[in-house]
Amino acid sequence: MALVTTKEMFQKAFEGKYAIGAFNINNMEIIQGIVDGAKAQNSAVILQCSSGAIKYMRPEYLRHMVLAAVEETGVDVALHLDHGDSFELCKKCIDIGFTSVMFDGSHYDYEENVRLTKLKL
């Protein structure tokens, strides 16, 4: 089991006709509880983090906590940045190993939101 992409995870879920839970994380204890629960249910899981929470935890610390949870439990985990509020944060998360990001440009005017959303990371 490993850190996996949501594409890979969703394909298996589609073929197996089951759902994948996605849970917001803010600290080590929440990560442990979610991943332990996923292991107990023999389930993959998506751990997602908001821009605010990731700035609080710092991307590198978060990644290592998630990798430790994967190593300890053997659960397939997708690490997702949810509502990334800047292009730079999305790129940083991809660069350090997040398997999924979602850019949210809703705080920009419409034209800038569209321009940034079209950029390829």
mmCIF file of N, CA and C in Angstrom:
data_model
loop_
_atom_site.group_PDB
_atom_site.id
_atom_site.type_symbol
_atom_site.label_atom_id
_atom_site.label_comp_id
_atom_site.label_asym_id
_atom_site.label_seq_id
_atom_site.Cartn_x
_atom_site.Cartn_y
_atom_site.Cartn_z
ATOM 1 N N MET A 1 0.844 -1.178 0.000
ATOM 2 C CA MET A 1 0.000 0.000 0.000
ATOM 3 C C MET A 1 0.887 1.239 0.000
ATOM 4 N N ALA A 2 0.297 2.370 -0.460
ATOM 5 C CA ALA A 2 1.166 3.515 -0.689
ATOM 6 C C ALA A 2 0.372 4.806 -0.780
ATOM 7 N N LEU A 3 1.124 5.873 -1.016
ATOM 8 C CA LEU A 3 0.537 7.149 -1.386
ATOM 9 C C LEU A 3 0.159 7.021 -2.857
ATOM 10 N N VAL A 4 -1.104 7.213 -3.193
ATOM 11 C CA VAL A 4 -1.588 6.970 -4.551
ATOM 12 C C VAL A 4 -2.341 8.190 -5.073
ATOM 13 N N THR A 5 -2.545 8.228 -6.380
ATOM 14 C CA THR A 5 -3.313 9.315 -6.984
ATOM 15 C C THR A 5 -4.806 9.036 -6.840
ATOM 16 N N THR A 6 -5.589 10.097 -6.864
ATOM 17 C CA THR A 6 -7.037 9.914 -6.815
ATOM 18 C C THR A 6 -7.527 9.230 -8.085
ATOM 19 N N LYS A 7 -6.859 9.456 -9.203
ATOM 20 C CA LYS A 7 -7.265 8.793 -10.452
ATOM 21 C C LYS A 7 -7.198 7.280 -10.283
ATOM 22 N N GLU A 8 -6.080 6.811 -9.769
ATOM 23 C CA GLU A 8 -5.895 5.374 -9.531
ATOM 24 C C GLU A 8 -6.928 4.861 -8.522
ATOM 25 N N MET A 9 -7.119 5.617 -7.453
ATOM 26 C CA MET A 9 -8.047 5.227 -6.401
ATOM 27 C C MET A 9 -9.482 5.173 -6.919
ATOM 28 N N PHE A 10 -9.881 6.197 -7.684
ATOM 29 C CA PHE A 10 -11.250 6.248 -8.201
ATOM 30 C C PHE A 10 -11.505 5.152 -9.228
ATOM 31 N N GLN A 11 -10.501 4.803 -10.015
ATOM 32 C CA GLN A 11 -10.668 3.730 -10.996
ATOM 33 C C GLN A 11 -10.977 2.409 -10.287
ATOM 34 N N LYS A 12 -10.219 2.109 -9.242
ATOM 35 C CA LYS A 12 -10.462 0.878 -8.477
ATOM 36 C C LYS A 12 -11.848 0.914 -7.827
ATOM 37 N N ALA A 13 -12.224 2.061 -7.287
ATOM 38 C CA ALA A 13 -13.532 2.193 -6.642
ATOM 39 C C ALA A 13 -14.659 2.027 -7.654
ATOM 40 N N PHE A 14 -14.483 2.594 -8.845
ATOM 41 C CA PHE A 14 -15.495 2.466 -9.890
ATOM 42 C C PHE A 14 -15.667 0.999 -10.277
ATOM 43 N N GLU A 15 -14.542 0.335 -10.507
ATOM 44 C CA GLU A 15 -14.591 -1.077 -10.901
ATOM 45 C C GLU A 15 -15.151 -1.955 -9.780
ATOM 46 N N GLY A 16 -14.849 -1.623 -8.535
ATOM 47 C CA GLY A 16 -15.328 -2.408 -7.399
ATOM 48 C C GLY A 16 -16.675 -1.970 -6.857
ATOM 49 N N LYS A 17 -17.212 -0.892 -7.440
ATOM 50 C CA LYS A 17 -18.517 -0.353 -7.043
ATOM 51 C C LYS A 17 -18.572 0.019 -5.557
ATOM 52 N N TYR A 18 -17.588 0.809 -5.141
ATOM 53 C CA TYR A 18 -17.576 1.300 -3.766
ATOM 54 C C TYR A 18 -17.135 2.761 -3.749
ATOM 55 N N ALA A 19 -17.338 3.414 -2.630
ATOM 56 C CA ALA A 19 -16.998 4.832 -2.476
ATOM 57 C C ALA A 19 -15.708 4.978 -1.669
ATOM 58 N N ILE A 20 -15.089 6.137 -1.804
ATOM 59 C CA ILE A 20 -13.881 6.475 -1.055
ATOM 60 C C ILE A 20 -14.200 7.685 -0.182
ATOM 61 N N GLY A 21 -13.892 7.599 1.088
ATOM 62 C CA GLY A 21 -14.095 8.730 1.985
ATOM 63 C C GLY A 21 -12.971 9.744 1.860
ATOM 64 N N ALA A 22 -13.323 11.016 1.945
ATOM 65 C CA ALA A 22 -12.340 12.108 1.946
ATOM 66 C C ALA A 22 -12.554 12.906 3.230
ATOM 67 N N PHE A 23 -11.470 13.085 3.977
ATOM 68 C CA PHE A 23 -11.569 13.704 5.298
ATOM 69 C C PHE A 23 -10.542 14.813 5.445
ATOM 70 N N ASN A 24 -10.973 15.941 6.001
ATOM 71 C CA ASN A 24 -10.066 17.058 6.242
ATOM 72 C C ASN A 24 -9.168 16.747 7.435
ATOM 73 N N ILE A 25 -7.905 17.127 7.293
ATOM 74 C CA ILE A 25 -6.932 16.882 8.356
ATOM 75 C C ILE A 25 -6.332 18.202 8.819
ATOM 76 N N ASN A 26 -6.031 18.257 10.115
ATOM 77 C CA ASN A 26 -5.458 19.466 10.706
ATOM 78 C C ASN A 26 -4.276 19.193 11.619
ATOM 79 N N ASN A 27 -4.076 17.933 11.989
ATOM 80 C CA ASN A 27 -2.958 17.599 12.876
ATOM 81 C C ASN A 27 -2.699 16.094 12.855
ATOM 82 N N MET A 28 -1.669 15.685 13.571
ATOM 83 C CA MET A 28 -1.259 14.289 13.580
ATOM 84 C C MET A 28 -2.345 13.367 14.138
ATOM 85 N N GLU A 29 -3.002 13.786 15.193
ATOM 86 C CA GLU A 29 -4.003 12.927 15.822
ATOM 87 C C GLU A 29 -5.184 12.663 14.895
ATOM 88 N N ILE A 30 -5.577 13.665 14.135
ATOM 89 C CA ILE A 30 -6.663 13.470 13.173
ATOM 90 C C ILE A 30 -6.219 12.502 12.079
ATOM 91 N N ILE A 31 -4.995 12.661 11.587
ATOM 92 C CA ILE A 31 -4.458 11.747 10.573
ATOM 93 C C ILE A 31 -4.471 10.318 11.113
ATOM 94 N N GLN A 32 -3.981 10.130 12.323
ATOM 95 C CA GLN A 32 -3.938 8.791 12.917
ATOM 96 C C GLN A 32 -5.337 8.183 13.026
ATOM 97 N N GLY A 33 -6.284 8.944 13.515
ATOM 98 C CA GLY A 33 -7.645 8.434 13.683
ATOM 99 C C GLY A 33 -8.285 8.030 12.368
ATOM 100 N N ILE A 34 -8.125 8.867 11.353
ATOM 101 C CA ILE A 34 -8.725 8.574 10.050
ATOM 102 C C ILE A 34 -8.079 7.344 9.423
ATOM 103 N N VAL A 35 -6.759 7.299 9.420
ATOM 104 C CA VAL A 35 -6.058 6.184 8.774
ATOM 105 C C VAL A 35 -6.280 4.885 9.553
ATOM 106 N N ASP A 36 -6.309 4.949 10.870
ATOM 107 C CA ASP A 36 -6.616 3.750 11.655
ATOM 108 C C ASP A 36 -8.028 3.241 11.338
ATOM 109 N N GLY A 37 -8.973 4.160 11.187
ATOM 110 C CA GLY A 37 -10.336 3.772 10.814
ATOM 111 C C GLY A 37 -10.397 3.151 9.433
ATOM 112 N N ALA A 38 -9.649 3.724 8.493
ATOM 113 C CA ALA A 38 -9.604 3.163 7.138
ATOM 114 C C ALA A 38 -9.014 1.754 7.164
ATOM 115 N N LYS A 39 -7.971 1.575 7.954
ATOM 116 C CA LYS A 39 -7.356 0.242 8.066
ATOM 117 C C LYS A 39 -8.358 -0.755 8.645
ATOM 118 N N ALA A 40 -9.077 -0.356 9.677
ATOM 119 C CA ALA A 40 -10.057 -1.249 10.301
ATOM 120 C C ALA A 40 -11.140 -1.676 9.313
ATOM 121 N N GLN A 41 -11.428 -0.817 8.340
ATOM 122 C CA GLN A 41 -12.445 -1.122 7.335
ATOM 123 C C GLN A 41 -11.845 -1.669 6.043
ATOM 124 N N ASN A 42 -10.528 -1.869 6.031
ATOM 125 C CA ASN A 42 -9.824 -2.335 4.832
ATOM 126 C C ASN A 42 -10.149 -1.430 3.643
ATOM 127 N N SER A 43 -10.016 -0.131 3.858
ATOM 128 C CA SER A 43 -10.418 0.859 2.864
ATOM 129 C C SER A 43 -9.291 1.835 2.561
ATOM 130 N N ALA A 44 -9.246 2.259 1.316
ATOM 131 C CA ALA A 44 -8.397 3.387 0.942
ATOM 132 C C ALA A 44 -9.060 4.661 1.465
ATOM 133 N N VAL A 45 -8.305 5.760 1.486
ATOM 134 C CA VAL A 45 -8.855 7.000 2.024
ATOM 135 C C VAL A 45 -8.165 8.204 1.383
ATOM 136 N N ILE A 46 -8.901 9.300 1.290
ATOM 137 C CA ILE A 46 -8.343 10.569 0.830
ATOM 138 C C ILE A 46 -8.190 11.470 2.053
ATOM 139 N N LEU A 47 -6.963 11.925 2.287
ATOM 140 C CA LEU A 47 -6.704 12.908 3.334
ATOM 141 C C LEU A 47 -6.563 14.250 2.645
ATOM 142 N N GLN A 48 -7.412 15.189 3.006
ATOM 143 C CA GLN A 48 -7.375 16.487 2.342
ATOM 144 C C GLN A 48 -7.164 17.596 3.351
ATOM 145 N N CYS A 49 -6.569 18.660 2.840
ATOM 146 C CA CYS A 49 -6.160 19.752 3.701
ATOM 147 C C CYS A 49 -6.490 21.076 3.020
ATOM 148 N N SER A 50 -7.065 21.989 3.762
ATOM 149 C CA SER A 50 -7.360 23.320 3.230
ATOM 150 C C SER A 50 -6.088 24.166 3.202
ATOM 151 N N SER A 51 -6.141 25.266 2.483
ATOM 152 C CA SER A 51 -4.995 26.182 2.435
ATOM 153 C C SER A 51 -4.624 26.675 3.827
ATOM 154 N N GLY A 52 -5.623 27.034 4.619
ATOM 155 C CA GLY A 52 -5.346 27.526 5.965
ATOM 156 C C GLY A 52 -4.687 26.480 6.840
ATOM 157 N N ALA A 53 -5.206 25.267 6.794
ATOM 158 C CA ALA A 53 -4.638 24.192 7.612
ATOM 159 C C ALA A 53 -3.234 23.835 7.156
ATOM 160 N N ILE A 54 -3.004 23.869 5.852
ATOM 161 C CA ILE A 54 -1.672 23.508 5.355
ATOM 162 C C ILE A 54 -0.649 24.574 5.725
ATOM 163 N N LYS A 55 -1.068 25.823 5.760
ATOM 164 C CA LYS A 55 -0.147 26.879 6.192
ATOM 165 C C LYS A 55 0.169 26.722 7.682
ATOM 166 N N TYR A 56 -0.812 26.278 8.452
ATOM 167 C CA TYR A 56 -0.609 26.033 9.881
ATOM 168 C C TYR A 56 0.347 24.861 10.099
ATOM 169 N N MET A 57 0.120 23.750 9.380
ATOM 170 C CA MET A 57 0.925 22.534 9.589
ATOM 171 C C MET A 57 2.227 22.533 8.806
ATOM 172 N N ARG A 58 2.300 23.323 7.754
ATOM 173 C CA ARG A 58 3.422 23.368 6.815
ATOM 174 C C ARG A 58 3.429 22.114 5.932
ATOM 175 N N PRO A 59 3.522 22.312 4.623
ATOM 176 C CA PRO A 59 3.396 21.188 3.684
ATOM 177 C C PRO A 59 4.365 20.040 3.941
ATOM 178 N N GLU A 60 5.617 20.341 4.228
ATOM 179 C CA GLU A 60 6.613 19.284 4.417
ATOM 180 C C GLU A 60 6.302 18.430 5.655
ATOM 181 N N TYR A 61 5.908 19.069 6.747
ATOM 182 C CA TYR A 61 5.552 18.327 7.955
ATOM 183 C C TYR A 61 4.349 17.430 7.675
ATOM 184 N N LEU A 62 3.359 18.002 7.024
ATOM 185 C CA LEU A 62 2.144 17.256 6.716
ATOM 186 C C LEU A 62 2.461 16.019 5.883
ATOM 187 N N ARG A 63 3.251 16.203 4.846
ATOM 188 C CA ARG A 63 3.597 15.084 3.967
ATOM 189 C C ARG A 63 4.260 13.961 4.761
ATOM 190 N N HIS A 64 5.190 14.294 5.625
ATOM 191 C CA HIS A 64 5.887 13.264 6.397
ATOM 192 C C HIS A 64 4.961 12.568 7.398
ATOM 193 N N MET A 65 4.025 13.298 7.983
ATOM 194 C CA MET A 65 3.057 12.652 8.878
ATOM 195 C C MET A 65 2.195 11.656 8.110
ATOM 196 N N VAL A 66 1.779 12.045 6.905
ATOM 197 C CA VAL A 66 0.957 11.151 6.086
ATOM 198 C C VAL A 66 1.768 9.935 5.648
ATOM 199 N N LEU A 67 3.011 10.150 5.232
ATOM 200 C CA LEU A 67 3.859 9.013 4.843
ATOM 201 C C LEU A 67 4.070 8.054 6.016
ATOM 202 N N ALA A 68 4.222 8.579 7.215
ATOM 203 C CA ALA A 68 4.362 7.723 8.397
ATOM 204 C C ALA A 68 3.090 6.906 8.622
ATOM 205 N N ALA A 69 1.936 7.521 8.428
ATOM 206 C CA ALA A 69 0.665 6.809 8.593
ATOM 207 C C ALA A 69 0.526 5.699 7.560
ATOM 208 N N VAL A 70 0.929 5.972 6.325
ATOM 209 C CA VAL A 70 0.883 4.958 5.263
ATOM 210 C C VAL A 70 1.815 3.804 5.609
ATOM 211 N N GLU A 71 3.029 4.138 6.022
ATOM 212 C CA GLU A 71 4.017 3.113 6.354
ATOM 213 C C GLU A 71 3.542 2.240 7.519
ATOM 214 N N GLU A 72 2.978 2.854 8.526
ATOM 215 C CA GLU A 72 2.556 2.111 9.715
ATOM 216 C C GLU A 72 1.336 1.232 9.466
ATOM 217 N N THR A 73 0.394 1.712 8.648
ATOM 218 C CA THR A 73 -0.883 0.998 8.494
ATOM 219 C C THR A 73 -1.000 0.206 7.203
ATOM 220 N N GLY A 74 -0.260 0.587 6.173
ATOM 221 C CA GLY A 74 -0.387 -0.081 4.886
ATOM 222 C C GLY A 74 -1.613 0.343 4.093
ATOM 223 N N VAL A 75 -2.280 1.404 4.514
ATOM 224 C CA VAL A 75 -3.479 1.890 3.834
ATOM 225 C C VAL A 75 -3.086 2.703 2.603
ATOM 226 N N ASP A 76 -3.825 2.531 1.492
ATOM 227 C CA ASP A 76 -3.650 3.407 0.336
ATOM 228 C C ASP A 76 -4.240 4.768 0.681
ATOM 229 N N VAL A 77 -3.440 5.819 0.523
ATOM 230 C CA VAL A 77 -3.852 7.177 0.868
ATOM 231 C C VAL A 77 -3.569 8.107 -0.301
ATOM 232 N N ALA A 78 -4.553 8.933 -0.645
ATOM 233 C CA ALA A 78 -4.330 10.049 -1.561
ATOM 234 C C ALA A 78 -4.224 11.300 -0.696
ATOM 235 N N LEU A 79 -3.218 12.113 -0.953
ATOM 236 C CA LEU A 79 -3.010 13.358 -0.208
ATOM 237 C C LEU A 79 -3.428 14.516 -1.103
ATOM 238 N N HIS A 80 -4.481 15.219 -0.697
ATOM 239 C CA HIS A 80 -5.146 16.212 -1.545
ATOM 240 C C HIS A 80 -5.135 17.600 -0.905
ATOM 241 N N LEU A 81 -4.710 18.593 -1.681
ATOM 242 C CA LEU A 81 -4.866 19.996 -1.284
ATOM 243 C C LEU A 81 -6.253 20.426 -1.736
ATOM 244 N N ASP A 82 -7.106 20.775 -0.801
ATOM 245 C CA ASP A 82 -8.482 21.145 -1.105
ATOM 246 C C ASP A 82 -8.622 22.661 -1.072
ATOM 247 N N HIS A 83 -9.122 23.226 -2.145
ATOM 248 C CA HIS A 83 -9.319 24.670 -2.267
ATOM 249 C C HIS A 83 -8.015 25.437 -2.075
ATOM 250 N N GLY A 84 -6.970 25.023 -2.796
ATOM 251 C CA GLY A 84 -5.706 25.753 -2.768
ATOM 252 C C GLY A 84 -5.933 27.188 -3.214
ATOM 253 N N ASP A 85 -5.540 28.146 -2.391
ATOM 254 C CA ASP A 85 -5.903 29.537 -2.672
ATOM 255 C C ASP A 85 -4.879 30.304 -3.495
ATOM 256 N N SER A 86 -3.803 29.634 -3.904
ATOM 257 C CA SER A 86 -2.834 30.296 -4.782
ATOM 258 C C SER A 86 -2.175 29.264 -5.687
ATOM 259 N N PHE A 87 -1.783 29.735 -6.840
ATOM 260 C CA PHE A 87 -1.066 28.894 -7.792
ATOM 261 C C PHE A 87 0.218 28.386 -7.151
ATOM 262 N N GLU A 88 0.893 29.261 -6.407
ATOM 263 C CA GLU A 88 2.164 28.903 -5.771
ATOM 264 C C GLU A 88 1.989 27.777 -4.746
ATOM 265 N N LEU A 89 0.927 27.836 -3.955
ATOM 266 C CA LEU A 89 0.686 26.780 -2.973
ATOM 267 C C LEU A 89 0.390 25.452 -3.670
ATOM 268 N N CYS A 90 -0.407 25.488 -4.728
ATOM 269 C CA CYS A 90 -0.697 24.262 -5.481
ATOM 270 C C CYS A 90 0.587 23.656 -6.029
ATOM 271 N N LYS A 91 1.444 24.494 -6.613
ATOM 272 C CA LYS A 91 2.706 24.005 -7.174
ATOM 273 C C LYS A 91 3.598 23.432 -6.081
ATOM 274 N N LYS A 92 3.687 24.119 -4.954
ATOM 275 C CA LYS A 92 4.504 23.642 -3.830
ATOM 276 C C LYS A 92 4.039 22.258 -3.380
ATOM 277 N N CYS A 93 2.736 22.090 -3.250
ATOM 278 C CA CYS A 93 2.196 20.803 -2.803
ATOM 279 C C CYS A 93 2.493 19.697 -3.812
ATOM 280 N N ILE A 94 2.358 19.984 -5.089
ATOM 281 C CA ILE A 94 2.700 18.993 -6.117
ATOM 282 C C ILE A 94 4.179 18.653 -6.039
ATOM 283 N N ASP A 95 5.009 19.672 -5.916
ATOM 284 C CA ASP A 95 6.464 19.463 -5.889
ATOM 285 C C ASP A 95 6.916 18.587 -4.720
ATOM 286 N N ILE A 96 6.223 18.640 -3.591
ATOM 287 C CA ILE A 96 6.665 17.839 -2.445
ATOM 288 C C ILE A 96 5.949 16.494 -2.345
ATOM 289 N N GLY A 97 5.046 16.203 -3.289
ATOM 290 C CA GLY A 97 4.480 14.862 -3.332
ATOM 291 C C GLY A 97 2.999 14.705 -3.070
ATOM 292 N N PHE A 98 2.250 15.804 -2.961
ATOM 293 C CA PHE A 98 0.799 15.648 -2.874
ATOM 294 C C PHE A 98 0.330 14.958 -4.149
ATOM 295 N N THR A 99 -0.642 14.071 -4.035
ATOM 296 C CA THR A 99 -1.085 13.315 -5.205
ATOM 297 C C THR A 99 -2.280 13.958 -5.900
ATOM 298 N N SER A 100 -2.798 15.049 -5.332
ATOM 299 C CA SER A 100 -3.946 15.728 -5.917
ATOM 300 C C SER A 100 -4.005 17.156 -5.372
ATOM 301 N N VAL A 101 -4.363 18.100 -6.231
ATOM 302 C CA VAL A 101 -4.604 19.474 -5.782
ATOM 303 C C VAL A 101 -5.845 20.018 -6.469
ATOM 304 N N MET A 102 -6.529 20.921 -5.785
ATOM 305 C CA MET A 102 -7.662 21.626 -6.367
ATOM 306 C C MET A 102 -7.427 23.118 -6.157
ATOM 307 N N PHE A 103 -7.284 23.850 -7.255
ATOM 308 C CA PHE A 103 -7.088 25.294 -7.186
ATOM 309 C C PHE A 103 -8.443 25.972 -7.042
ATOM 310 N N ASP A 104 -8.539 26.924 -6.128
ATOM 311 C CA ASP A 104 -9.758 27.701 -5.922
ATOM 312 C C ASP A 104 -9.423 29.175 -6.079
ATOM 313 N N GLY A 105 -9.775 29.732 -7.214
ATOM 314 C CA GLY A 105 -9.499 31.135 -7.493
ATOM 315 C C GLY A 105 -10.696 32.033 -7.266
ATOM 316 N N SER A 106 -11.638 31.589 -6.450
ATOM 317 C CA SER A 106 -12.877 32.351 -6.270
ATOM 318 C C SER A 106 -12.657 33.709 -5.611
ATOM 319 N N HIS A 107 -11.517 33.918 -4.970
ATOM 320 C CA HIS A 107 -11.244 35.212 -4.337
ATOM 321 C C HIS A 107 -10.660 36.221 -5.336
ATOM 322 N N TYR A 108 -10.364 35.769 -6.563
ATOM 323 C CA TYR A 108 -9.903 36.667 -7.629
ATOM 324 C C TYR A 108 -11.104 37.149 -8.436
ATOM 325 N N ASP A 109 -10.909 38.223 -9.215
ATOM 326 C CA ASP A 109 -11.976 38.600 -10.134
ATOM 327 C C ASP A 109 -12.096 37.501 -11.193
ATOM 328 N N TYR A 110 -13.206 37.499 -11.900
ATOM 329 C CA TYR A 110 -13.530 36.405 -12.823
ATOM 330 C C TYR A 110 -12.420 36.148 -13.839
ATOM 331 N N GLU A 111 -11.932 37.204 -14.478
ATOM 332 C CA GLU A 111 -10.923 37.038 -15.527
ATOM 333 C C GLU A 111 -9.635 36.419 -14.978
ATOM 334 N N GLU A 112 -9.189 36.890 -13.823
ATOM 335 C CA GLU A 112 -7.968 36.347 -13.221
ATOM 336 C C GLU A 112 -8.185 34.904 -12.760
ATOM 337 N N ASN A 113 -9.351 34.618 -12.236
ATOM 338 C CA ASN A 113 -9.680 33.254 -11.825
ATOM 339 C C ASN A 113 -9.590 32.311 -13.029
ATOM 340 N N VAL A 114 -10.191 32.688 -14.138
ATOM 341 C CA VAL A 114 -10.149 31.857 -15.350
ATOM 342 C C VAL A 114 -8.715 31.708 -15.842
ATOM 343 N N ARG A 115 -7.958 32.804 -15.880
ATOM 344 C CA ARG A 115 -6.575 32.754 -16.362
ATOM 345 C C ARG A 115 -5.735 31.796 -15.515
ATOM 346 N N LEU A 116 -5.824 31.939 -14.199
ATOM 347 C CA LEU A 116 -5.035 31.086 -13.309
ATOM 348 C C LEU A 116 -5.493 29.630 -13.359
ATOM 349 N N THR A 117 -6.794 29.416 -13.462
ATOM 350 C CA THR A 117 -7.318 28.054 -13.510
ATOM 351 C C THR A 117 -6.844 27.322 -14.761
ATOM 352 N N LYS A 118 -6.643 28.054 -15.845
ATOM 353 C CA LYS A 118 -6.193 27.435 -17.097
ATOM 354 C C LYS A 118 -4.706 27.099 -17.103
ATOM 355 N N LEU A 119 -3.939 27.695 -16.188
ATOM 356 C CA LEU A 119 -2.503 27.409 -16.149
ATOM 357 C C LEU A 119 -2.268 25.949 -15.811
ATOM 358 N N LYS A 120 -1.241 25.407 -16.383
ATOM 359 C CA LYS A 120 -0.889 24.016 -16.099
ATOM 360 C C LYS A 120 0.254 24.001 -15.096
ATOM 361 N N LEU A 121 0.079 23.245 -14.035
ATOM 362 C CA LEU A 121 1.117 23.134 -13.022
ATOM 363 C C LEU A 121 2.196 22.205 -13.512
#
